mmCIF file with all atom_site columns, C-alpha atoms in Angstrom:
data_model
loop_
_atom_site.group_PDB
_atom_site.id
_atom_site.type_symbol
_atom_site.label_atom_id
_atom_site.label_alt_id
_atom_site.label_comp_id
_atom_site.label_asym_id
_atom_site.label_entity_id
_atom_site.label_seq_id
_atom_site.pdbx_PDB_ins_code
_atom_site.Cartn_x
_atom_site.Cartn_y
_atom_site.Cartn_z
_atom_site.occupancy
_atom_site.B_iso_or_equiv
_atom_site.pdbx_formal_charge
_atom_site.auth_seq_id
_atom_site.auth_comp_id
_atom_site.auth_asym_id
_atom_site.auth_atom_id
_atom_site.pdbx_PDB_model_num
ATOM 1   C CA . UNK A 1 1   ? 97.444 7.986  -55.183 1.00 0.00 ? 159 UNK A CA 1
ATOM 2   C CA . UNK A 1 2   ? 93.706 7.959  -55.787 1.00 0.00 ? 160 UNK A CA 1
ATOM 3   C CA . UNK A 1 3   ? 92.404 9.531  -58.989 1.00 0.00 ? 161 UNK A CA 1
ATOM 4   C CA . UNK A 1 4   ? 90.326 12.683 -58.594 1.00 0.00 ? 162 UNK A CA 1
ATOM 5   C CA . UNK A 1 5   ? 88.342 14.553 -61.204 1.00 0.00 ? 163 UNK A CA 1
ATOM 6   C CA . UNK A 1 6   ? 90.778 16.963 -62.856 1.00 0.00 ? 164 UNK A CA 1
ATOM 7   C CA . UNK A 1 7   ? 90.507 20.717 -62.559 1.00 0.00 ? 165 UNK A CA 1
ATOM 8   C CA . UNK A 1 8   ? 89.109 22.481 -65.593 1.00 0.00 ? 166 UNK A CA 1
ATOM 9   C CA . UNK A 1 9   ? 90.800 25.269 -67.466 1.00 0.00 ? 167 UNK A CA 1
ATOM 10  C CA . UNK A 1 10  ? 88.095 27.628 -68.650 1.00 0.00 ? 168 UNK A CA 1
ATOM 11  C CA . UNK A 1 11  ? 88.537 28.215 -72.367 1.00 0.00 ? 169 UNK A CA 1
ATOM 12  C CA . UNK A 1 12  ? 85.114 29.752 -72.976 1.00 0.00 ? 170 UNK A CA 1
ATOM 13  C CA . UNK A 1 13  ? 84.758 33.211 -71.486 1.00 0.00 ? 171 UNK A CA 1
ATOM 14  C CA . UNK A 1 14  ? 81.264 34.666 -71.687 1.00 0.00 ? 172 UNK A CA 1
ATOM 15  C CA . UNK A 1 15  ? 82.688 38.110 -72.399 1.00 0.00 ? 173 UNK A CA 1
ATOM 16  C CA . UNK A 1 16  ? 84.171 36.692 -75.614 1.00 0.00 ? 174 UNK A CA 1
ATOM 17  C CA . UNK A 1 17  ? 80.791 35.486 -76.908 1.00 0.00 ? 175 UNK A CA 1
ATOM 18  C CA . UNK A 1 18  ? 78.856 38.748 -77.011 1.00 0.00 ? 176 UNK A CA 1
ATOM 19  C CA . UNK A 1 19  ? 79.471 39.865 -80.591 1.00 0.00 ? 177 UNK A CA 1
ATOM 20  C CA . UNK A 1 20  ? 80.555 36.838 -82.593 1.00 0.00 ? 178 UNK A CA 1
ATOM 21  C CA . UNK A 1 21  ? 79.074 34.803 -85.414 1.00 0.00 ? 179 UNK A CA 1
ATOM 22  C CA . UNK A 1 22  ? 76.097 32.622 -84.631 1.00 0.00 ? 180 UNK A CA 1
ATOM 23  C CA . UNK A 1 23  ? 78.167 29.466 -85.064 1.00 0.00 ? 181 UNK A CA 1
ATOM 24  C CA . UNK A 1 24  ? 80.898 30.707 -82.722 1.00 0.00 ? 182 UNK A CA 1
ATOM 25  C CA . UNK A 1 25  ? 78.290 31.748 -80.169 1.00 0.00 ? 183 UNK A CA 1
ATOM 26  C CA . UNK A 1 26  ? 76.549 28.357 -80.196 1.00 0.00 ? 184 UNK A CA 1
ATOM 27  C CA . UNK A 1 27  ? 79.846 26.465 -80.003 1.00 0.00 ? 185 UNK A CA 1
ATOM 28  C CA . UNK A 1 28  ? 81.076 28.795 -77.258 1.00 0.00 ? 186 UNK A CA 1
ATOM 29  C CA . UNK A 1 29  ? 77.989 28.459 -75.075 1.00 0.00 ? 187 UNK A CA 1
ATOM 30  C CA . UNK A 1 30  ? 78.019 24.685 -75.494 1.00 0.00 ? 188 UNK A CA 1
ATOM 31  C CA . UNK A 1 31  ? 81.724 24.606 -74.622 1.00 0.00 ? 189 UNK A CA 1
ATOM 32  C CA . UNK A 1 32  ? 81.099 26.781 -71.570 1.00 0.00 ? 190 UNK A CA 1
ATOM 33  C CA . UNK A 1 33  ? 78.409 24.416 -70.308 1.00 0.00 ? 191 UNK A CA 1
ATOM 34  C CA . UNK A 1 34  ? 80.600 21.360 -70.924 1.00 0.00 ? 192 UNK A CA 1
ATOM 35  C CA . UNK A 1 35  ? 83.361 22.986 -68.882 1.00 0.00 ? 193 UNK A CA 1
ATOM 36  C CA . UNK A 1 36  ? 80.904 23.944 -66.142 1.00 0.00 ? 194 UNK A CA 1
ATOM 37  C CA . UNK A 1 37  ? 79.783 20.347 -65.654 1.00 0.00 ? 195 UNK A CA 1
ATOM 38  C CA . UNK A 1 38  ? 83.380 19.183 -65.365 1.00 0.00 ? 196 UNK A CA 1
ATOM 39  C CA . UNK A 1 39  ? 84.226 22.098 -63.050 1.00 0.00 ? 197 UNK A CA 1
ATOM 40  C CA . UNK A 1 40  ? 81.441 20.976 -60.708 1.00 0.00 ? 198 UNK A CA 1
ATOM 41  C CA . UNK A 1 41  ? 83.246 17.629 -60.465 1.00 0.00 ? 199 UNK A CA 1
ATOM 42  C CA . UNK A 1 42  ? 86.811 18.933 -60.160 1.00 0.00 ? 200 UNK A CA 1
ATOM 43  C CA . UNK A 1 43  ? 88.831 17.697 -57.206 1.00 0.00 ? 201 UNK A CA 1
ATOM 44  C CA . UNK A 1 44  ? 86.363 15.049 -56.112 1.00 0.00 ? 202 UNK A CA 1
ATOM 45  C CA . UNK A 1 45  ? 87.343 11.423 -55.562 1.00 0.00 ? 203 UNK A CA 1
ATOM 46  C CA . UNK A 1 46  ? 85.351 8.656  -57.283 1.00 0.00 ? 204 UNK A CA 1
ATOM 47  C CA . UNK A 1 47  ? 83.233 7.883  -54.212 1.00 0.00 ? 205 UNK A CA 1
ATOM 48  C CA . UNK A 1 48  ? 82.098 11.504 -53.942 1.00 0.00 ? 206 UNK A CA 1
ATOM 49  C CA . UNK A 1 49  ? 81.351 11.666 -57.675 1.00 0.00 ? 207 UNK A CA 1
ATOM 50  C CA . UNK A 1 50  ? 79.212 8.534  -57.534 1.00 0.00 ? 208 UNK A CA 1
ATOM 51  C CA . UNK A 1 51  ? 77.327 9.506  -54.369 1.00 0.00 ? 209 UNK A CA 1
ATOM 52  C CA . UNK A 1 52  ? 73.680 10.540 -54.655 1.00 0.00 ? 210 UNK A CA 1
ATOM 53  C CA . UNK A 1 53  ? 73.431 13.521 -52.307 1.00 0.00 ? 211 UNK A CA 1
ATOM 54  C CA . UNK A 1 54  ? 69.954 14.905 -52.911 1.00 0.00 ? 212 UNK A CA 1
ATOM 55  C CA . UNK A 1 55  ? 67.654 12.212 -51.619 1.00 0.00 ? 213 UNK A CA 1
ATOM 56  C CA . UNK A 1 56  ? 65.418 10.596 -52.656 1.00 0.00 ? 214 UNK A CA 1
ATOM 57  C CA . UNK A 1 57  ? 66.969 11.114 -56.109 1.00 0.00 ? 215 UNK A CA 1
ATOM 58  C CA . UNK A 1 58  ? 69.679 8.686  -57.159 1.00 0.00 ? 216 UNK A CA 1
ATOM 59  C CA . UNK A 1 59  ? 71.289 11.371 -59.311 1.00 0.00 ? 217 UNK A CA 1
ATOM 60  C CA . UNK A 1 60  ? 75.057 11.825 -58.975 1.00 0.00 ? 218 UNK A CA 1
ATOM 61  C CA . UNK A 1 61  ? 77.692 14.028 -60.571 1.00 0.00 ? 219 UNK A CA 1
ATOM 62  C CA . UNK A 1 62  ? 79.233 11.004 -62.256 1.00 0.00 ? 220 UNK A CA 1
ATOM 63  C CA . UNK A 1 63  ? 75.797 10.015 -63.534 1.00 0.00 ? 221 UNK A CA 1
ATOM 64  C CA . UNK A 1 64  ? 75.436 13.462 -65.104 1.00 0.00 ? 222 UNK A CA 1
ATOM 65  C CA . UNK A 1 65  ? 78.817 13.183 -66.827 1.00 0.00 ? 223 UNK A CA 1
ATOM 66  C CA . UNK A 1 66  ? 77.849 9.758  -68.187 1.00 0.00 ? 224 UNK A CA 1
ATOM 67  C CA . UNK A 1 67  ? 74.400 10.980 -69.236 1.00 0.00 ? 225 UNK A CA 1
ATOM 68  C CA . UNK A 1 68  ? 75.755 13.971 -71.135 1.00 0.00 ? 226 UNK A CA 1
ATOM 69  C CA . UNK A 1 69  ? 78.245 11.778 -73.004 1.00 0.00 ? 227 UNK A CA 1
ATOM 70  C CA . UNK A 1 70  ? 75.313 9.673  -74.154 1.00 0.00 ? 228 UNK A CA 1
ATOM 71  C CA . UNK A 1 71  ? 73.126 12.657 -75.055 1.00 0.00 ? 229 UNK A CA 1
ATOM 72  C CA . UNK A 1 72  ? 75.943 14.231 -77.069 1.00 0.00 ? 230 UNK A CA 1
ATOM 73  C CA . UNK A 1 73  ? 76.531 10.965 -78.927 1.00 0.00 ? 231 UNK A CA 1
ATOM 74  C CA . UNK A 1 74  ? 72.844 10.554 -79.681 1.00 0.00 ? 232 UNK A CA 1
ATOM 75  C CA . UNK A 1 75  ? 72.306 13.984 -81.181 1.00 0.00 ? 233 UNK A CA 1
ATOM 76  C CA . UNK A 1 76  ? 75.599 14.857 -82.853 1.00 0.00 ? 234 UNK A CA 1
ATOM 77  C CA . UNK A 1 77  ? 76.875 11.494 -83.989 1.00 0.00 ? 235 UNK A CA 1
ATOM 78  C CA . UNK A 1 78  ? 73.790 9.367  -84.483 1.00 0.00 ? 236 UNK A CA 1
ATOM 79  C CA . UNK A 1 79  ? 71.295 11.980 -85.639 1.00 0.00 ? 237 UNK A CA 1
ATOM 80  C CA . UNK A 1 80  ? 73.301 14.776 -87.278 1.00 0.00 ? 238 UNK A CA 1
ATOM 81  C CA . UNK A 1 81  ? 76.147 12.706 -88.728 1.00 0.00 ? 239 UNK A CA 1
ATOM 82  C CA . UNK A 1 82  ? 74.176 9.470  -89.199 1.00 0.00 ? 240 UNK A CA 1
ATOM 83  C CA . UNK A 1 83  ? 76.915 7.386  -87.603 1.00 0.00 ? 241 UNK A CA 1
ATOM 84  C CA . UNK A 1 84  ? 76.003 3.816  -86.688 1.00 0.00 ? 242 UNK A CA 1
ATOM 85  C CA . UNK A 1 85  ? 77.474 3.906  -83.191 1.00 0.00 ? 243 UNK A CA 1
ATOM 86  C CA . UNK A 1 86  ? 76.164 2.106  -80.149 1.00 0.00 ? 244 UNK A CA 1
ATOM 87  C CA . UNK A 1 87  ? 75.602 3.537  -76.722 1.00 0.00 ? 245 UNK A CA 1
ATOM 88  C CA . UNK A 1 88  ? 78.369 4.881  -74.524 1.00 0.00 ? 246 UNK A CA 1
ATOM 89  C CA . UNK A 1 89  ? 76.355 4.158  -71.386 1.00 0.00 ? 247 UNK A CA 1
ATOM 90  C CA . UNK A 1 90  ? 72.980 2.507  -71.105 1.00 0.00 ? 248 UNK A CA 1
ATOM 91  C CA . UNK A 1 91  ? 70.108 3.411  -68.843 1.00 0.00 ? 249 UNK A CA 1
ATOM 92  C CA . UNK A 1 92  ? 66.805 2.012  -67.742 1.00 0.00 ? 250 UNK A CA 1
ATOM 93  C CA . UNK A 1 93  ? 64.675 4.298  -69.867 1.00 0.00 ? 251 UNK A CA 1
ATOM 94  C CA . UNK A 1 94  ? 64.417 7.126  -72.325 1.00 0.00 ? 252 UNK A CA 1
ATOM 95  C CA . UNK A 1 95  ? 65.936 10.280 -70.892 1.00 0.00 ? 253 UNK A CA 1
ATOM 96  C CA . UNK A 1 96  ? 68.086 8.804  -68.130 1.00 0.00 ? 254 UNK A CA 1
ATOM 97  C CA . UNK A 1 97  ? 70.771 7.032  -70.112 1.00 0.00 ? 255 UNK A CA 1
ATOM 98  C CA . UNK A 1 98  ? 74.022 6.789  -68.192 1.00 0.00 ? 256 UNK A CA 1
ATOM 99  C CA . UNK A 1 99  ? 72.537 7.879  -64.887 1.00 0.00 ? 257 UNK A CA 1
ATOM 100 C CA . UNK A 1 100 ? 72.009 4.361  -63.598 1.00 0.00 ? 258 UNK A CA 1
ATOM 101 C CA . UNK A 1 101 ? 74.799 1.863  -63.097 1.00 0.00 ? 259 UNK A CA 1
ATOM 102 C CA . UNK A 1 102 ? 77.242 4.451  -61.801 1.00 0.00 ? 260 UNK A CA 1
ATOM 103 C CA . UNK A 1 103 ? 80.273 2.772  -60.257 1.00 0.00 ? 261 UNK A CA 1
ATOM 104 C CA . UNK A 1 104 ? 82.971 4.746  -58.482 1.00 0.00 ? 262 UNK A CA 1
ATOM 105 C CA . UNK A 1 105 ? 85.521 2.165  -59.670 1.00 0.00 ? 263 UNK A CA 1
ATOM 106 C CA . UNK A 1 106 ? 84.972 3.416  -63.229 1.00 0.00 ? 264 UNK A CA 1
ATOM 107 C CA . UNK A 1 107 ? 84.997 7.172  -62.590 1.00 0.00 ? 265 UNK A CA 1
ATOM 108 C CA . UNK A 1 108 ? 88.301 7.845  -64.352 1.00 0.00 ? 266 UNK A CA 1
ATOM 109 C CA . UNK A 1 109 ? 87.246 5.716  -67.345 1.00 0.00 ? 267 UNK A CA 1
ATOM 110 C CA . UNK A 1 110 ? 83.869 7.464  -67.511 1.00 0.00 ? 268 UNK A CA 1
ATOM 111 C CA . UNK A 1 111 ? 85.464 10.918 -67.505 1.00 0.00 ? 269 UNK A CA 1
ATOM 112 C CA . UNK A 1 112 ? 87.802 9.833  -70.304 1.00 0.00 ? 270 UNK A CA 1
ATOM 113 C CA . UNK A 1 113 ? 84.830 8.544  -72.293 1.00 0.00 ? 271 UNK A CA 1
ATOM 114 C CA . UNK A 1 114 ? 83.042 11.856 -71.817 1.00 0.00 ? 272 UNK A CA 1
ATOM 115 C CA . UNK A 1 115 ? 86.036 13.806 -73.139 1.00 0.00 ? 273 UNK A CA 1
ATOM 116 C CA . UNK A 1 116 ? 86.462 11.413 -76.069 1.00 0.00 ? 274 UNK A CA 1
ATOM 117 C CA . UNK A 1 117 ? 82.779 11.696 -76.905 1.00 0.00 ? 275 UNK A CA 1
ATOM 118 C CA . UNK A 1 118 ? 82.860 15.503 -76.836 1.00 0.00 ? 276 UNK A CA 1
ATOM 119 C CA . UNK A 1 119 ? 85.784 15.454 -79.292 1.00 0.00 ? 277 UNK A CA 1
ATOM 120 C CA . UNK A 1 120 ? 83.970 13.013 -81.580 1.00 0.00 ? 278 UNK A CA 1
ATOM 121 C CA . UNK A 1 121 ? 80.801 15.113 -81.443 1.00 0.00 ? 279 UNK A CA 1
ATOM 122 C CA . UNK A 1 122 ? 82.690 18.285 -82.282 1.00 0.00 ? 280 UNK A CA 1
ATOM 123 C CA . UNK A 1 123 ? 84.228 16.452 -85.242 1.00 0.00 ? 281 UNK A CA 1
ATOM 124 C CA . UNK A 1 124 ? 80.789 15.239 -86.354 1.00 0.00 ? 282 UNK A CA 1
ATOM 125 C CA . UNK A 1 125 ? 79.464 18.831 -86.409 1.00 0.00 ? 283 UNK A CA 1
ATOM 126 C CA . UNK A 1 126 ? 82.600 20.382 -87.916 1.00 0.00 ? 284 UNK A CA 1
ATOM 127 C CA . UNK A 1 127 ? 82.115 21.747 -91.422 1.00 0.00 ? 285 UNK A CA 1
ATOM 128 C CA . UNK A 1 128 ? 78.351 21.244 -91.390 1.00 0.00 ? 286 UNK A CA 1
ATOM 129 C CA . UNK A 1 129 ? 76.073 24.190 -91.995 1.00 0.00 ? 287 UNK A CA 1
ATOM 130 C CA . UNK A 1 130 ? 73.792 25.199 -89.116 1.00 0.00 ? 288 UNK A CA 1
ATOM 131 C CA . UNK A 1 131 ? 70.852 24.885 -91.526 1.00 0.00 ? 289 UNK A CA 1
ATOM 132 C CA . UNK A 1 132 ? 71.715 21.294 -92.455 1.00 0.00 ? 290 UNK A CA 1
ATOM 133 C CA . UNK A 1 133 ? 68.781 19.069 -91.573 1.00 0.00 ? 291 UNK A CA 1
ATOM 134 C CA . UNK A 1 134 ? 68.179 15.447 -90.685 1.00 0.00 ? 292 UNK A CA 1
ATOM 135 C CA . UNK A 1 135 ? 65.082 13.493 -89.725 1.00 0.00 ? 293 UNK A CA 1
ATOM 136 C CA . UNK A 1 136 ? 64.610 12.782 -86.057 1.00 0.00 ? 294 UNK A CA 1
ATOM 137 C CA . UNK A 1 137 ? 63.717 9.228  -85.027 1.00 0.00 ? 295 UNK A CA 1
ATOM 138 C CA . UNK A 1 138 ? 60.082 10.412 -85.075 1.00 0.00 ? 296 UNK A CA 1
ATOM 139 C CA . UNK A 1 139 ? 60.444 11.689 -88.640 1.00 0.00 ? 297 UNK A CA 1
ATOM 140 C CA . UNK A 1 140 ? 60.582 15.399 -87.773 1.00 0.00 ? 298 UNK A CA 1
ATOM 141 C CA . UNK A 1 141 ? 63.076 17.490 -89.763 1.00 0.00 ? 299 UNK A CA 1
ATOM 142 C CA . UNK A 1 142 ? 65.569 19.177 -87.412 1.00 0.00 ? 300 UNK A CA 1
ATOM 143 C CA . UNK A 1 143 ? 68.623 21.349 -88.053 1.00 0.00 ? 301 UNK A CA 1
ATOM 144 C CA . UNK A 1 144 ? 72.114 21.326 -86.612 1.00 0.00 ? 302 UNK A CA 1
ATOM 145 C CA . UNK A 1 145 ? 71.258 24.738 -85.120 1.00 0.00 ? 303 UNK A CA 1
ATOM 146 C CA . UNK A 1 146 ? 68.357 23.092 -83.255 1.00 0.00 ? 304 UNK A CA 1
ATOM 147 C CA . UNK A 1 147 ? 70.756 20.468 -81.856 1.00 0.00 ? 305 UNK A CA 1
ATOM 148 C CA . UNK A 1 148 ? 73.135 23.145 -80.550 1.00 0.00 ? 306 UNK A CA 1
ATOM 149 C CA . UNK A 1 149 ? 70.278 24.964 -78.817 1.00 0.00 ? 307 UNK A CA 1
ATOM 150 C CA . UNK A 1 150 ? 68.937 21.696 -77.401 1.00 0.00 ? 308 UNK A CA 1
ATOM 151 C CA . UNK A 1 151 ? 72.364 20.725 -76.064 1.00 0.00 ? 309 UNK A CA 1
ATOM 152 C CA . UNK A 1 152 ? 72.870 24.144 -74.435 1.00 0.00 ? 310 UNK A CA 1
ATOM 153 C CA . UNK A 1 153 ? 69.467 23.740 -72.764 1.00 0.00 ? 311 UNK A CA 1
ATOM 154 C CA . UNK A 1 154 ? 70.271 20.178 -71.678 1.00 0.00 ? 312 UNK A CA 1
ATOM 155 C CA . UNK A 1 155 ? 73.568 21.215 -70.098 1.00 0.00 ? 313 UNK A CA 1
ATOM 156 C CA . UNK A 1 156 ? 72.021 24.274 -68.449 1.00 0.00 ? 314 UNK A CA 1
ATOM 157 C CA . UNK A 1 157 ? 69.354 22.117 -66.830 1.00 0.00 ? 315 UNK A CA 1
ATOM 158 C CA . UNK A 1 158 ? 71.774 19.466 -65.640 1.00 0.00 ? 316 UNK A CA 1
ATOM 159 C CA . UNK A 1 159 ? 74.360 22.011 -64.501 1.00 0.00 ? 317 UNK A CA 1
ATOM 160 C CA . UNK A 1 160 ? 71.665 23.308 -62.163 1.00 0.00 ? 318 UNK A CA 1
ATOM 161 C CA . UNK A 1 161 ? 71.405 19.784 -60.776 1.00 0.00 ? 319 UNK A CA 1
ATOM 162 C CA . UNK A 1 162 ? 75.197 19.654 -60.528 1.00 0.00 ? 320 UNK A CA 1
ATOM 163 C CA . UNK A 1 163 ? 75.153 22.852 -58.448 1.00 0.00 ? 321 UNK A CA 1
ATOM 164 C CA . UNK A 1 164 ? 73.008 21.170 -55.803 1.00 0.00 ? 322 UNK A CA 1
ATOM 165 C CA . UNK A 1 165 ? 74.893 17.875 -55.925 1.00 0.00 ? 323 UNK A CA 1
ATOM 166 C CA . UNK A 1 166 ? 78.254 19.558 -55.460 1.00 0.00 ? 324 UNK A CA 1
ATOM 167 C CA . UNK A 1 167 ? 77.034 21.812 -52.660 1.00 0.00 ? 325 UNK A CA 1
ATOM 168 C CA . UNK A 1 168 ? 75.606 18.799 -50.826 1.00 0.00 ? 326 UNK A CA 1
ATOM 169 C CA . UNK A 1 169 ? 78.857 16.881 -51.360 1.00 0.00 ? 327 UNK A CA 1
ATOM 170 C CA . UNK A 1 170 ? 81.323 19.334 -49.837 1.00 0.00 ? 328 UNK A CA 1
ATOM 171 C CA . UNK A 1 171 ? 79.722 22.763 -49.637 1.00 0.00 ? 329 UNK A CA 1
ATOM 172 C CA . UNK A 1 172 ? 81.385 24.137 -52.770 1.00 0.00 ? 330 UNK A CA 1
ATOM 173 C CA . UNK A 1 173 ? 79.226 26.630 -54.655 1.00 0.00 ? 331 UNK A CA 1
ATOM 174 C CA . UNK A 1 174 ? 79.694 28.998 -57.562 1.00 0.00 ? 332 UNK A CA 1
ATOM 175 C CA . UNK A 1 175 ? 80.538 28.766 -61.203 1.00 0.00 ? 333 UNK A CA 1
#
């Protein structure tokens, strides 16, 4: 049997995030966006995940999953936690890490790496204060709160791309 992207159980309900602590709200919105990206991929075979469907862009759903694993690693593990970890996926230039080199033969592995990276990033942020700061690679002081907001924005932008990619793949729309 051919592997397909697994279905996603929604654990983050927007109705549960209306009147909670700031930390819970940021974690909840980030979790919701992570789940949304995976939900856009659910049920698709590797070839469909790797296919670029919005020409002339080479963007694919699998490329987005790979890219977000790399972005999470960069901000939470490298910057916030100061871990000396290499790249999960490489890319041709700044901002498109993981999007190139997509191979349907590695779809299952890439999804597993995404999930592992999300867990490691959550662990890197756990117990840290939202006001904790670090210096960006350009020497700008940034807070963990800033990283959460950036990641929510990054997922929101790419989930919009995922909407189009999925609709062009098999007509599926919606959250």
